[in-house]
Amino acid sequence: AGRIENHPRLELIVAPQLSIVCFRYGSASTRTNATDADALNKTLMERVQASGEAFVTQAMLGDMFALRANVLHFSTTETDLDALVEVVVCIGDRLVAERAGSGVAP
């Protein structure tokens, strides 16, 4: 959770319970429009899953779409957690750039 809280492009949605962390990718512009932020994070989840580099699922918290990471495996390391954050941010940044280039709201 600390990695997410300390990253300028990630937002921790709720304090973690056990090993589940719910968060969103977002820049200042995506946080201004909930519908666009939800769409961006849904596409981000799909791209992260398709990449095979990390795996996140979804959670609906009220009417907000959130990315959900569940860290259960005993051999998960700090490096694995760093990699998860890096993959999410890298793919999120790419999505924002793609949307900016196509005229779609980030």
Coordinates of N, CA and C in Angstrom, one line a residue:
A1 N 0.8 -1.2 0.0 CA 0.0 0.0 0.0 C 0.9 1.3 0.0
G2 N 2.0 1.2 0.7 CA 2.9 2.3 0.7 C 3.4 2.7 -0.6
R3 N 3.7 1.8 -1.5 CA 4.2 2.0 -2.8 C 3.2 2.8 -3.6
I4 N 1.9 2.5 -3.4 CA 0.8 3.1 -4.1 C 0.6 4.5 -3.6
E5 N 0.6 4.6 -2.3 CA 0.4 6.0 -1.6 C 1.5 6.9 -2.0
N6 N 2.7 6.4 -2.2 CA 3.8 7.3 -2.5 C 4.0 7.6 -3.9
H7 N 3.2 7.0 -4.8 CA 3.4 7.2 -6.2 C 2.5 8.3 -6.7
P8 N 3.0 9.3 -7.5 CA 2.2 10.4 -7.9 C 1.1 10.1 -8.9
R9 N 1.2 8.9 -9.6 CA 0.1 8.6 -10.6 C -0.8 7.4 -10.1
L10 N -0.6 7.0 -8.8 CA -1.5 6.0 -8.3 C -2.3 6.5 -7.1
E11 N -3.4 6.0 -6.9 CA -4.3 6.4 -5.8 C -4.8 5.2 -5.0
L12 N -4.5 5.1 -3.7 CA -5.0 4.1 -2.9 C -6.4 4.4 -2.6
I13 N -7.3 3.4 -2.8 CA -8.8 3.7 -2.7 C -9.2 3.5 -1.2
V14 N -8.8 2.4 -0.7 CA -9.1 2.1 0.7 C -7.9 1.4 1.4
A15 N -7.8 1.6 2.7 CA -6.7 0.9 3.4 C -6.9 -0.6 3.2
P16 N -5.7 -1.3 3.0 CA -5.8 -2.7 2.6 C -6.4 -3.5 3.8
Q17 N -7.1 -4.6 3.4 CA -7.6 -5.6 4.3 C -6.8 -6.9 4.0
L18 N -6.1 -7.4 5.0 CA -5.4 -8.6 4.7 C -4.4 -8.4 3.6
S19 N -4.5 -9.1 2.5 CA -3.5 -9.0 1.4 C -4.1 -8.4 0.2
I20 N -5.2 -7.7 0.3 CA -5.9 -7.2 -0.9 C -5.7 -5.6 -0.9
V21 N -5.3 -5.1 -2.0 CA -5.1 -3.7 -2.1 C -5.9 -3.2 -3.3
C22 N -6.8 -2.2 -3.1 CA -7.6 -1.6 -4.2 C -7.0 -0.2 -4.4
F23 N -6.8 0.0 -5.7 CA -6.1 1.3 -6.1 C -6.5 1.7 -7.5
R24 N -6.2 2.9 -7.9 CA -6.4 3.3 -9.3 C -5.2 4.0 -9.9
Y25 N -5.1 3.9 -11.2 CA -4.1 4.7 -11.9 C -4.8 6.0 -12.2
G26 N -4.1 7.2 -12.0 CA -4.7 8.4 -12.3 C -3.8 9.6 -12.2
S27 N -3.9 10.5 -13.2 CA -3.2 11.7 -13.1 C -4.2 12.8 -12.7
A28 N -3.8 14.0 -12.6 CA -4.8 15.1 -12.2 C -5.9 15.1 -13.2
S29 N -5.6 14.9 -14.5 CA -6.7 15.1 -15.5 C -7.7 13.9 -15.4
T30 N -7.2 12.7 -15.2 CA -8.2 11.6 -15.1 C -9.0 11.6 -13.8
R31 N -8.5 12.2 -12.8 CA -9.3 12.3 -11.6 C -10.4 13.3 -11.6
T32 N -10.4 14.1 -12.7 CA -11.5 15.1 -12.8 C -12.8 14.5 -13.4
N33 N -12.7 13.4 -14.0 CA -13.8 12.8 -14.7 C -13.9 11.3 -14.3
A34 N -14.9 11.0 -13.5 CA -15.0 9.6 -13.0 C -15.2 8.6 -14.1
T35 N -16.0 9.0 -15.1 CA -16.3 8.0 -16.1 C -15.1 7.7 -16.9
D36 N -14.3 8.7 -17.3 CA -13.1 8.5 -18.0 C -12.1 7.7 -17.2
A37 N -12.0 8.0 -15.9 CA -11.1 7.3 -15.0 C -11.4 5.9 -14.9
D38 N -12.7 5.6 -14.8 CA -13.2 4.2 -14.8 C -12.8 3.4 -16.1
A39 N -13.1 4.1 -17.2 CA -12.7 3.5 -18.5 C -11.2 3.2 -18.6
L40 N -10.5 4.2 -18.2 CA -9.0 4.1 -18.3 C -8.5 3.0 -17.5
N41 N -9.0 2.9 -16.2 CA -8.5 1.8 -15.3 C -9.0 0.4 -15.8
K42 N -10.2 0.3 -16.4 CA -10.7 -1.0 -16.9 C -9.8 -1.4 -18.1
T43 N -9.5 -0.5 -19.0 CA -8.6 -0.8 -20.1 C -7.2 -1.2 -19.6
L44 N -6.7 -0.4 -18.6 CA -5.4 -0.7 -18.0 C -5.4 -2.1 -17.4
M45 N -6.4 -2.5 -16.7 CA -6.5 -3.9 -16.1 C -6.4 -4.9 -17.2
E46 N -7.1 -4.7 -18.3 CA -7.1 -5.7 -19.4 C -5.7 -5.7 -20.0
R47 N -5.0 -4.6 -20.2 CA -3.7 -4.6 -20.8 C -2.7 -5.2 -19.9
V48 N -2.8 -4.9 -18.6 CA -1.8 -5.6 -17.6 C -2.0 -7.1 -17.7
Q49 N -3.2 -7.6 -17.7 CA -3.5 -9.0 -17.7 C -2.9 -9.6 -19.0
A50 N -3.1 -8.9 -20.1 CA -2.7 -9.4 -21.4 C -1.1 -9.4 -21.5
S51 N -0.5 -8.5 -20.8 CA 1.0 -8.4 -20.9 C 1.6 -9.6 -20.3
G52 N 1.0 -10.3 -19.3 CA 1.6 -11.4 -18.6 C 2.7 -11.0 -17.6
E53 N 2.9 -9.7 -17.5 CA 3.9 -9.3 -16.6 C 3.5 -9.2 -15.1
A54 N 2.2 -9.0 -15.0 CA 1.6 -8.9 -13.6 C 0.1 -9.2 -13.8
F55 N -0.6 -9.4 -12.7 CA -2.0 -9.7 -12.8 C -2.8 -8.9 -11.7
V56 N -3.7 -8.1 -12.2 CA -4.7 -7.4 -11.3 C -6.1 -7.7 -11.7
T57 N -7.0 -7.7 -10.8 CA -8.4 -7.9 -11.1 C -9.1 -6.6 -10.8
Q58 N -10.4 -6.6 -10.8 CA -11.2 -5.4 -10.5 C -12.0 -5.5 -9.3
A59 N -12.4 -4.4 -8.8 CA -13.4 -4.3 -7.7 C -14.2 -3.0 -7.9
M60 N -15.5 -3.1 -7.7 CA -16.3 -2.0 -7.7 C -16.5 -1.5 -6.3
L61 N -16.1 -0.3 -6.0 CA -16.2 0.3 -4.7 C -17.2 1.4 -4.8
G62 N -18.5 1.1 -4.4 CA -19.6 2.0 -4.7 C -19.7 2.0 -6.2
D63 N -19.6 3.2 -6.8 CA -19.7 3.3 -8.3 C -18.3 3.5 -8.9
M64 N -17.3 3.2 -8.2 CA -15.9 3.5 -8.7 C -15.2 2.1 -9.0
F65 N -14.7 2.1 -10.3 CA -13.9 1.0 -10.7 C -12.5 1.1 -10.1
A66 N -12.0 0.0 -9.5 CA -10.7 0.0 -8.9 C -9.9 -1.2 -9.4
L67 N -8.6 -1.1 -9.5 CA -7.7 -2.2 -9.7 C -7.5 -2.9 -8.4
R68 N -7.4 -4.2 -8.4 CA -7.4 -5.0 -7.2 C -6.2 -5.9 -7.3
A69 N -5.2 -5.8 -6.4 CA -4.1 -6.7 -6.3 C -4.2 -7.5 -5.1
N70 N -4.0 -8.8 -5.2 CA -4.2 -9.7 -4.1 C -2.8 -10.5 -4.0
V71 N -2.1 -10.2 -2.9 CA -0.8 -10.8 -2.7 C -0.9 -11.9 -1.7
L72 N -0.9 -13.1 -2.2 CA -1.1 -14.3 -1.3 C 0.1 -15.3 -1.3
H73 N 0.8 -15.3 -2.4 CA 1.8 -16.4 -2.5 C 3.0 -16.1 -1.6
F74 N 3.4 -17.2 -0.9 CA 4.4 -17.1 0.1 C 5.8 -16.6 -0.4
S75 N 6.0 -16.8 -1.7 CA 7.3 -16.4 -2.3 C 7.3 -15.0 -2.9
T76 N 6.2 -14.3 -2.7 CA 6.2 -12.9 -3.3 C 7.3 -12.1 -2.5
T77 N 8.0 -11.3 -3.3 CA 9.1 -10.5 -2.8 C 8.8 -9.0 -3.0
E78 N 9.6 -8.2 -2.3 CA 9.5 -6.8 -2.5 C 9.8 -6.4 -3.9
T79 N 10.7 -7.1 -4.6 CA 10.9 -6.9 -6.0 C 9.7 -7.1 -6.9
D80 N 8.9 -8.2 -6.5 CA 7.7 -8.5 -7.2 C 6.7 -7.3 -7.1
L81 N 6.6 -6.8 -5.9 CA 5.7 -5.7 -5.6 C 6.1 -4.4 -6.4
D82 N 7.4 -4.2 -6.4 CA 7.9 -3.0 -7.2 C 7.6 -3.2 -8.7
A83 N 7.8 -4.5 -9.2 CA 7.5 -4.7 -10.6 C 6.0 -4.5 -10.9
L84 N 5.1 -4.9 -10.0 CA 3.7 -4.7 -10.2 C 3.4 -3.2 -10.4
V85 N 3.9 -2.4 -9.5 CA 3.7 -0.9 -9.6 C 4.3 -0.4 -10.9
E86 N 5.5 -0.9 -11.2 CA 6.1 -0.4 -12.5 C 5.3 -0.7 -13.7
V87 N 4.8 -2.0 -13.8 CA 4.0 -2.4 -14.9 C 2.7 -1.6 -15.0
V88 N 2.0 -1.4 -13.9 CA 0.8 -0.7 -13.9 C 1.0 0.8 -14.4
V89 N 2.0 1.4 -13.9 CA 2.3 2.8 -14.2 C 2.8 2.9 -15.7
C90 N 3.6 2.0 -16.1 CA 4.1 2.1 -17.5 C 3.0 1.9 -18.5
I91 N 2.1 0.9 -18.3 CA 1.0 0.7 -19.2 C 0.0 1.8 -19.1
G92 N -0.2 2.3 -17.9 CA -1.1 3.4 -17.7 C -0.6 4.7 -18.4
D93 N 0.7 4.9 -18.3 CA 1.2 6.1 -19.0 C 1.1 5.9 -20.5
R94 N 1.3 4.7 -21.0 CA 1.1 4.5 -22.5 C -0.3 4.7 -22.9
L95 N -1.3 4.3 -22.1 CA -2.7 4.5 -22.4 C -3.0 6.0 -22.4
V96 N -2.6 6.7 -21.5 CA -2.8 8.2 -21.4 C -2.2 8.8 -22.7
A97 N -1.0 8.4 -23.1 CA -0.4 9.0 -24.3 C -1.2 8.6 -25.5
E98 N -1.7 7.4 -25.6 CA -2.5 6.9 -26.8 C -3.8 7.7 -26.9
R99 N -4.4 7.9 -25.7 CA -5.7 8.7 -25.7 C -5.5 10.1 -26.1
A100 N -4.4 10.7 -25.6 CA -4.1 12.1 -25.9 C -3.8 12.2 -27.4
G101 N -3.2 11.3 -28.0 CA -2.9 11.3 -29.4 C -4.1 11.1 -30.3
S102 N -5.1 10.4 -29.8 CA -6.3 10.1 -30.5 C -7.4 11.1 -30.3
G103 N -7.2 12.0 -29.3 CA -8.2 13.0 -29.0 C -9.2 12.5 -28.0
V104 N -9.0 11.3 -27.4 CA -9.9 10.8 -26.4 C -9.4 11.3 -25.1
A105 N -10.3 11.7 -24.2 CA -9.9 12.2 -22.9 C -9.1 11.1 -22.2
P106 N -8.0 11.6 -21.5 CA -7.1 10.7 -20.8 C -7.9 10.0 -19.7

